[in-house]
Amino acid sequence: MLFGYARVSTQDQSTDLQFDALAKAGVEPGNIYSEKITGTTKDRPQFIRLLSMLRKDDTLIVYSLSRAGRSLKNLIELIEQLKAKGVNFVSLKEQIDTTTAAGNLIFGIFAALSQFERDQTSERVKSGLDSARARGRVGGRPFKDSAKVSVALRMYDAKTYSIKEITEQTGIGKTTLFRYIKERATQEASQR
């Protein structure tokens, strides 16, 4: 079954152009979901309702990619969600149709570019952290509640509590706890 989605960003705008294009593509008027809401918000009730209605072998048709997704990443997530349900996707303006090999290729390229961007961001962050560590800087926020640190260290010294129990009761993360244990050992060694 064919379903359509039309969206405009403001109340002044009209969905007429999108409705006409969706009808020309074969979508029955009763199967077109529309709303007047900005695309930058995740809360698009009609779109969410439409997505919940789609079943295997249905086709979601939009006038343009910008009507369906807020970003490339968002569009790729949407296409993956639709594919998992066995739903096809068509964008009329860009002439993308996931029922064709060419349409799948285009989205495969988009997905690869999106993954490449995420990998590059990760590499930049890692390089930045490595560079900071080389200059003696340590990332993360310092835990400043000395009373909780003191309690955690006493619990650790008692050797009757598991690390999990200590972190749960004090709210100090495992890594932070071990950092304070190491700092204390270093201080004690330097005082000898």
PDB file of C-alpha atoms in Angstrom:
ATOM      1  CA  MET A   1       0.000   0.000   0.000  1.00  0.00           C
ATOM      2  CA  LEU A   2       1.214   3.524  -0.753  1.00  0.00           C
ATOM      3  CA  PHE A   3       1.411   6.121   2.021  1.00  0.00           C
ATOM      4  CA  GLY A   4       2.453   9.744   1.737  1.00  0.00           C
ATOM      5  CA  TYR A   5       3.825  12.325   4.128  1.00  0.00           C
ATOM      6  CA  ALA A   6       3.608  16.081   3.561  1.00  0.00           C
ATOM      7  CA  ARG A   7       5.071  18.692   5.875  1.00  0.00           C
ATOM      8  CA  VAL A   8       5.581  22.427   5.883  1.00  0.00           C
ATOM      9  CA  SER A   9       7.474  24.350   8.539  1.00  0.00           C
ATOM     10  CA  THR A  10       5.082  27.226   9.274  1.00  0.00           C
ATOM     11  CA  GLN A  11       1.337  27.782   9.462  1.00  0.00           C
ATOM     12  CA  ASP A  12       1.523  30.257   6.534  1.00  0.00           C
ATOM     13  CA  GLN A  13       2.813  27.628   4.118  1.00  0.00           C
ATOM     14  CA  SER A  14       0.632  25.252   2.140  1.00  0.00           C
ATOM     15  CA  THR A  15       1.010  21.522   1.553  1.00  0.00           C
ATOM     16  CA  ASP A  16      -0.934  21.726  -1.737  1.00  0.00           C
ATOM     17  CA  LEU A  17       2.129  21.190  -3.958  1.00  0.00           C
ATOM     18  CA  GLN A  18       3.166  18.125  -1.936  1.00  0.00           C
ATOM     19  CA  PHE A  19      -0.416  16.723  -1.885  1.00  0.00           C
ATOM     20  CA  ASP A  20      -0.658  17.101  -5.667  1.00  0.00           C
ATOM     21  CA  ALA A  21       2.688  15.352  -6.234  1.00  0.00           C
ATOM     22  CA  LEU A  22       1.794  12.518  -3.834  1.00  0.00           C
ATOM     23  CA  ALA A  23      -1.609  12.028  -5.509  1.00  0.00           C
ATOM     24  CA  LYS A  24       0.074  11.979  -8.926  1.00  0.00           C
ATOM     25  CA  ALA A  25       2.407   9.255  -7.584  1.00  0.00           C
ATOM     26  CA  GLY A  26      -0.658   7.136  -6.758  1.00  0.00           C
ATOM     27  CA  VAL A  27      -1.172   7.823  -3.034  1.00  0.00           C
ATOM     28  CA  GLU A  28      -4.846   7.879  -2.054  1.00  0.00           C
ATOM     29  CA  PRO A  29      -5.831  11.120  -0.234  1.00  0.00           C
ATOM     30  CA  GLY A  30      -6.804   9.148   2.881  1.00  0.00           C
ATOM     31  CA  ASN A  31      -3.276   7.716   3.064  1.00  0.00           C
ATOM     32  CA  ILE A  32      -1.507  11.087   3.132  1.00  0.00           C
ATOM     33  CA  TYR A  33      -0.414  12.264   6.552  1.00  0.00           C
ATOM     34  CA  SER A  34       0.482  15.922   6.898  1.00  0.00           C
ATOM     35  CA  GLU A  35       1.448  18.494   9.461  1.00  0.00           C
ATOM     36  CA  LYS A  36       2.625  22.056   9.812  1.00  0.00           C
ATOM     37  CA  ILE A  37       5.623  21.756  12.049  1.00  0.00           C
ATOM     38  CA  THR A  38       9.320  22.501  11.783  1.00  0.00           C
ATOM     39  CA  GLY A  39      11.485  19.633  10.623  1.00  0.00           C
ATOM     40  CA  THR A  40      14.083  20.324  13.301  1.00  0.00           C
ATOM     41  CA  THR A  41      11.871  18.850  15.997  1.00  0.00           C
ATOM     42  CA  LYS A  42      11.682  15.138  16.691  1.00  0.00           C
ATOM     43  CA  ASP A  43       8.111  15.499  17.898  1.00  0.00           C
ATOM     44  CA  ARG A  44       6.171  15.207  14.651  1.00  0.00           C
ATOM     45  CA  PRO A  45       2.978  13.423  15.771  1.00  0.00           C
ATOM     46  CA  GLN A  46       1.575  12.691  12.297  1.00  0.00           C
ATOM     47  CA  PHE A  47       4.889  11.328  11.045  1.00  0.00           C
ATOM     48  CA  ILE A  48       5.267   9.142  14.135  1.00  0.00           C
ATOM     49  CA  ARG A  49       1.688   7.910  13.664  1.00  0.00           C
ATOM     50  CA  LEU A  50       2.374   7.156   9.988  1.00  0.00           C
ATOM     51  CA  LEU A  51       5.544   5.213  10.807  1.00  0.00           C
ATOM     52  CA  SER A  52       3.611   3.072  13.283  1.00  0.00           C
ATOM     53  CA  MET A  53       1.003   2.262  10.593  1.00  0.00           C
ATOM     54  CA  LEU A  54       3.482   1.054   7.956  1.00  0.00           C
ATOM     55  CA  ARG A  55       3.708  -2.691   7.350  1.00  0.00           C
ATOM     56  CA  LYS A  56       5.870  -5.009   5.238  1.00  0.00           C
ATOM     57  CA  ASP A  57       5.728  -4.198   1.518  1.00  0.00           C
ATOM     58  CA  ASP A  58       4.156  -0.750   2.105  1.00  0.00           C
ATOM     59  CA  THR A  59       5.816   2.248   0.466  1.00  0.00           C
ATOM     60  CA  LEU A  60       6.358   5.619   2.130  1.00  0.00           C
ATOM     61  CA  ILE A  61       6.440   8.445  -0.416  1.00  0.00           C
ATOM     62  CA  VAL A  62       7.574  12.004   0.330  1.00  0.00           C
ATOM     63  CA  TYR A  63       7.832  15.006  -1.954  1.00  0.00           C
ATOM     64  CA  SER A  64      11.471  15.604  -1.001  1.00  0.00           C
ATOM     65  CA  LEU A  65      14.031  14.222   1.434  1.00  0.00           C
ATOM     66  CA  SER A  66      13.829  17.403   3.500  1.00  0.00           C
ATOM     67  CA  ARG A  67      10.209  16.560   4.370  1.00  0.00           C
ATOM     68  CA  ALA A  68      11.171  13.228   5.958  1.00  0.00           C
ATOM     69  CA  GLY A  69      14.434  13.896   7.760  1.00  0.00           C
ATOM     70  CA  ARG A  70      16.158  16.674   9.659  1.00  0.00           C
ATOM     71  CA  SER A  71      19.658  15.633   8.614  1.00  0.00           C
ATOM     72  CA  LEU A  72      21.506  13.049   6.562  1.00  0.00           C
ATOM     73  CA  LYS A  73      22.064  10.999   9.701  1.00  0.00           C
ATOM     74  CA  ASN A  74      18.362  11.175  10.517  1.00  0.00           C
ATOM     75  CA  LEU A  75      17.410  10.124   6.971  1.00  0.00           C
ATOM     76  CA  ILE A  76      19.754   7.145   7.057  1.00  0.00           C
ATOM     77  CA  GLU A  77      18.324   6.060  10.409  1.00  0.00           C
ATOM     78  CA  LEU A  78      14.817   6.381   8.958  1.00  0.00           C
ATOM     79  CA  ILE A  79      15.683   4.307   5.867  1.00  0.00           C
ATOM     80  CA  GLU A  80      17.299   1.624   8.052  1.00  0.00           C
ATOM     81  CA  GLN A  81      14.201   1.572  10.268  1.00  0.00           C
ATOM     82  CA  LEU A  82      11.953   1.226   7.207  1.00  0.00           C
ATOM     83  CA  LYS A  83      14.150  -1.503   5.689  1.00  0.00           C
ATOM     84  CA  ALA A  84      13.999  -3.465   8.953  1.00  0.00           C
ATOM     85  CA  LYS A  85      10.186  -3.387   8.682  1.00  0.00           C
ATOM     86  CA  GLY A  86      10.284  -4.303   4.975  1.00  0.00           C
ATOM     87  CA  VAL A  87       8.919  -0.884   3.968  1.00  0.00           C
ATOM     88  CA  ASN A  88      10.044   0.873   0.775  1.00  0.00           C
ATOM     89  CA  PHE A  89      10.889   4.584   0.555  1.00  0.00           C
ATOM     90  CA  VAL A  90      10.448   7.011  -2.352  1.00  0.00           C
ATOM     91  CA  SER A  91      11.449  10.666  -2.580  1.00  0.00           C
ATOM     92  CA  LEU A  92       9.845  12.232  -5.648  1.00  0.00           C
ATOM     93  CA  LYS A  93      11.990  15.354  -6.008  1.00  0.00           C
ATOM     94  CA  GLU A  94      15.326  13.546  -5.742  1.00  0.00           C
ATOM     95  CA  GLN A  95      13.984  10.528  -7.671  1.00  0.00           C
ATOM     96  CA  ILE A  96      15.156   8.097  -5.020  1.00  0.00           C
ATOM     97  CA  ASP A  97      13.305   4.810  -4.837  1.00  0.00           C
ATOM     98  CA  THR A  98      14.587   2.057  -2.541  1.00  0.00           C
ATOM     99  CA  THR A  99      12.641  -0.527  -4.539  1.00  0.00           C
ATOM    100  CA  THR A 100      15.263  -0.094  -7.281  1.00  0.00           C
ATOM    101  CA  ALA A 101      18.931  -1.058  -7.284  1.00  0.00           C
ATOM    102  CA  ALA A 102      19.932   2.554  -8.052  1.00  0.00           C
ATOM    103  CA  GLY A 103      17.901   3.877  -5.099  1.00  0.00           C
ATOM    104  CA  ASN A 104      19.512   1.379  -2.750  1.00  0.00           C
ATOM    105  CA  LEU A 105      22.938   2.308  -4.106  1.00  0.00           C
ATOM    106  CA  ILE A 106      22.366   6.001  -3.408  1.00  0.00           C
ATOM    107  CA  PHE A 107      21.342   5.308   0.176  1.00  0.00           C
ATOM    108  CA  GLY A 108      24.270   2.930   0.571  1.00  0.00           C
ATOM    109  CA  ILE A 109      26.568   5.767  -0.456  1.00  0.00           C
ATOM    110  CA  PHE A 110      24.819   8.143   1.985  1.00  0.00           C
ATOM    111  CA  ALA A 111      25.223   5.589   4.776  1.00  0.00           C
ATOM    112  CA  ALA A 112      28.915   5.104   3.954  1.00  0.00           C
ATOM    113  CA  LEU A 113      29.510   8.876   3.949  1.00  0.00           C
ATOM    114  CA  SER A 114      27.704   9.239   7.265  1.00  0.00           C
ATOM    115  CA  GLN A 115      29.799   6.441   8.802  1.00  0.00           C
ATOM    116  CA  PHE A 116      32.967   8.039   7.393  1.00  0.00           C
ATOM    117  CA  GLU A 117      31.996  11.343   9.057  1.00  0.00           C
ATOM    118  CA  ARG A 118      31.400   9.606  12.419  1.00  0.00           C
ATOM    119  CA  ASP A 119      34.744   7.774  12.135  1.00  0.00           C
ATOM    120  CA  GLN A 120      36.587  11.006  11.341  1.00  0.00           C
ATOM    121  CA  THR A 121      35.002  12.744  14.326  1.00  0.00           C
ATOM    122  CA  SER A 122      36.014   9.852  16.557  1.00  0.00           C
ATOM    123  CA  GLU A 123      39.584   9.959  15.228  1.00  0.00           C
ATOM    124  CA  ARG A 124      39.796  13.728  15.826  1.00  0.00           C
ATOM    125  CA  VAL A 125      38.565  13.344  19.407  1.00  0.00           C
ATOM    126  CA  LYS A 126      41.018  10.507  20.070  1.00  0.00           C
ATOM    127  CA  SER A 127      43.914  12.507  18.569  1.00  0.00           C
ATOM    128  CA  GLY A 128      42.963  15.522  20.667  1.00  0.00           C
ATOM    129  CA  LEU A 129      42.858  13.437  23.858  1.00  0.00           C
ATOM    130  CA  ASP A 130      46.203  11.792  23.012  1.00  0.00           C
ATOM    131  CA  SER A 131      47.737  15.213  22.393  1.00  0.00           C
ATOM    132  CA  ALA A 132      46.361  16.566  25.683  1.00  0.00           C
ATOM    133  CA  ARG A 133      47.662  13.537  27.596  1.00  0.00           C
ATOM    134  CA  ALA A 134      51.103  14.008  26.014  1.00  0.00           C
ATOM    135  CA  ARG A 135      51.119  17.497  27.547  1.00  0.00           C
ATOM    136  CA  GLY A 136      50.076  16.130  30.940  1.00  0.00           C
ATOM    137  CA  ARG A 137      46.401  16.998  30.786  1.00  0.00           C
ATOM    138  CA  VAL A 138      43.791  14.472  31.826  1.00  0.00           C
ATOM    139  CA  GLY A 139      40.261  14.569  30.409  1.00  0.00           C
ATOM    140  CA  GLY A 140      37.038  14.269  32.300  1.00  0.00           C
ATOM    141  CA  ARG A 141      35.506  16.195  35.139  1.00  0.00           C
ATOM    142  CA  PRO A 142      37.119  15.916  38.555  1.00  0.00           C
ATOM    143  CA  PHE A 143      34.963  14.432  41.287  1.00  0.00           C
ATOM    144  CA  LYS A 144      34.849  17.142  43.950  1.00  0.00           C
ATOM    145  CA  ASP A 145      32.880  15.609  46.831  1.00  0.00           C
ATOM    146  CA  SER A 146      35.757  14.854  49.227  1.00  0.00           C
ATOM    147  CA  ALA A 147      33.397  13.382  51.844  1.00  0.00           C
ATOM    148  CA  LYS A 148      32.174  10.749  49.369  1.00  0.00           C
ATOM    149  CA  VAL A 149      35.735  10.056  48.248  1.00  0.00           C
ATOM    150  CA  SER A 150      36.744   9.541  51.877  1.00  0.00           C
ATOM    151  CA  VAL A 151      33.833   7.160  52.488  1.00  0.00           C
ATOM    152  CA  ALA A 152      34.624   5.236  49.285  1.00  0.00           C
ATOM    153  CA  LEU A 153      38.290   4.849  50.279  1.00  0.00           C
ATOM    154  CA  ARG A 154      37.333   3.643  53.778  1.00  0.00           C
ATOM    155  CA  MET A 155      34.903   1.118  52.259  1.00  0.00           C
ATOM    156  CA  TYR A 156      37.651  -0.050  49.882  1.00  0.00           C
ATOM    157  CA  ASP A 157      40.148  -0.390  52.754  1.00  0.00           C
ATOM    158  CA  ALA A 158      37.644  -2.421  54.796  1.00  0.00           C
ATOM    159  CA  LYS A 159      37.811  -5.114  52.093  1.00  0.00           C
ATOM    160  CA  THR A 160      34.231  -6.154  52.880  1.00  0.00           C
ATOM    161  CA  TYR A 161      32.557  -4.279  50.031  1.00  0.00           C
ATOM    162  CA  SER A 162      32.670  -5.052  46.338  1.00  0.00           C
ATOM    163  CA  ILE A 163      33.667  -2.299  43.926  1.00  0.00           C
ATOM    164  CA  LYS A 164      30.085  -2.304  42.650  1.00  0.00           C
ATOM    165  CA  GLU A 165      28.722  -1.789  46.179  1.00  0.00           C
ATOM    166  CA  ILE A 166      31.159   1.069  46.781  1.00  0.00           C
ATOM    167  CA  THR A 167      30.283   2.854  43.551  1.00  0.00           C
ATOM    168  CA  GLU A 168      26.544   2.384  44.037  1.00  0.00           C
ATOM    169  CA  GLN A 169      26.562   3.639  47.637  1.00  0.00           C
ATOM    170  CA  THR A 170      28.855   6.623  47.098  1.00  0.00           C
ATOM    171  CA  GLY A 171      27.935   7.640  43.555  1.00  0.00           C
ATOM    172  CA  ILE A 172      31.593   7.602  42.536  1.00  0.00           C
ATOM    173  CA  GLY A 173      32.387   5.910  39.239  1.00  0.00           C
ATOM    174  CA  LYS A 174      34.672   2.881  39.128  1.00  0.00           C
ATOM    175  CA  THR A 175      37.372   4.698  37.138  1.00  0.00           C
ATOM    176  CA  THR A 176      37.270   7.660  39.538  1.00  0.00           C
ATOM    177  CA  LEU A 177      37.539   5.341  42.546  1.00  0.00           C
ATOM    178  CA  PHE A 178      40.612   3.613  41.118  1.00  0.00           C
ATOM    179  CA  ARG A 179      42.150   6.990  40.269  1.00  0.00           C
ATOM    180  CA  TYR A 180      41.808   8.106  43.915  1.00  0.00           C
ATOM    181  CA  ILE A 181      43.211   4.782  45.152  1.00  0.00           C
ATOM    182  CA  LYS A 182      46.211   5.221  42.841  1.00  0.00           C
ATOM    183  CA  GLU A 183      46.705   8.882  43.854  1.00  0.00           C
ATOM    184  CA  ARG A 184      46.619   7.904  47.529  1.00  0.00           C
ATOM    185  CA  ALA A 185      49.189   5.135  46.976  1.00  0.00           C
ATOM    186  CA  THR A 186      51.442   7.575  45.090  1.00  0.00           C
ATOM    187  CA  GLN A 187      51.179  10.136  47.924  1.00  0.00           C
ATOM    188  CA  GLU A 188      51.905   7.509  50.566  1.00  0.00           C
ATOM    189  CA  ALA A 189      54.930   6.250  48.608  1.00  0.00           C
ATOM    190  CA  SER A 190      56.337   9.775  48.246  1.00  0.00           C
ATOM    191  CA  GLN A 191      55.990  10.392  52.019  1.00  0.00           C
ATOM    192  CA  ARG A 192      58.095   7.352  52.888  1.00  0.00           C
TER     193      ARG A 192
END
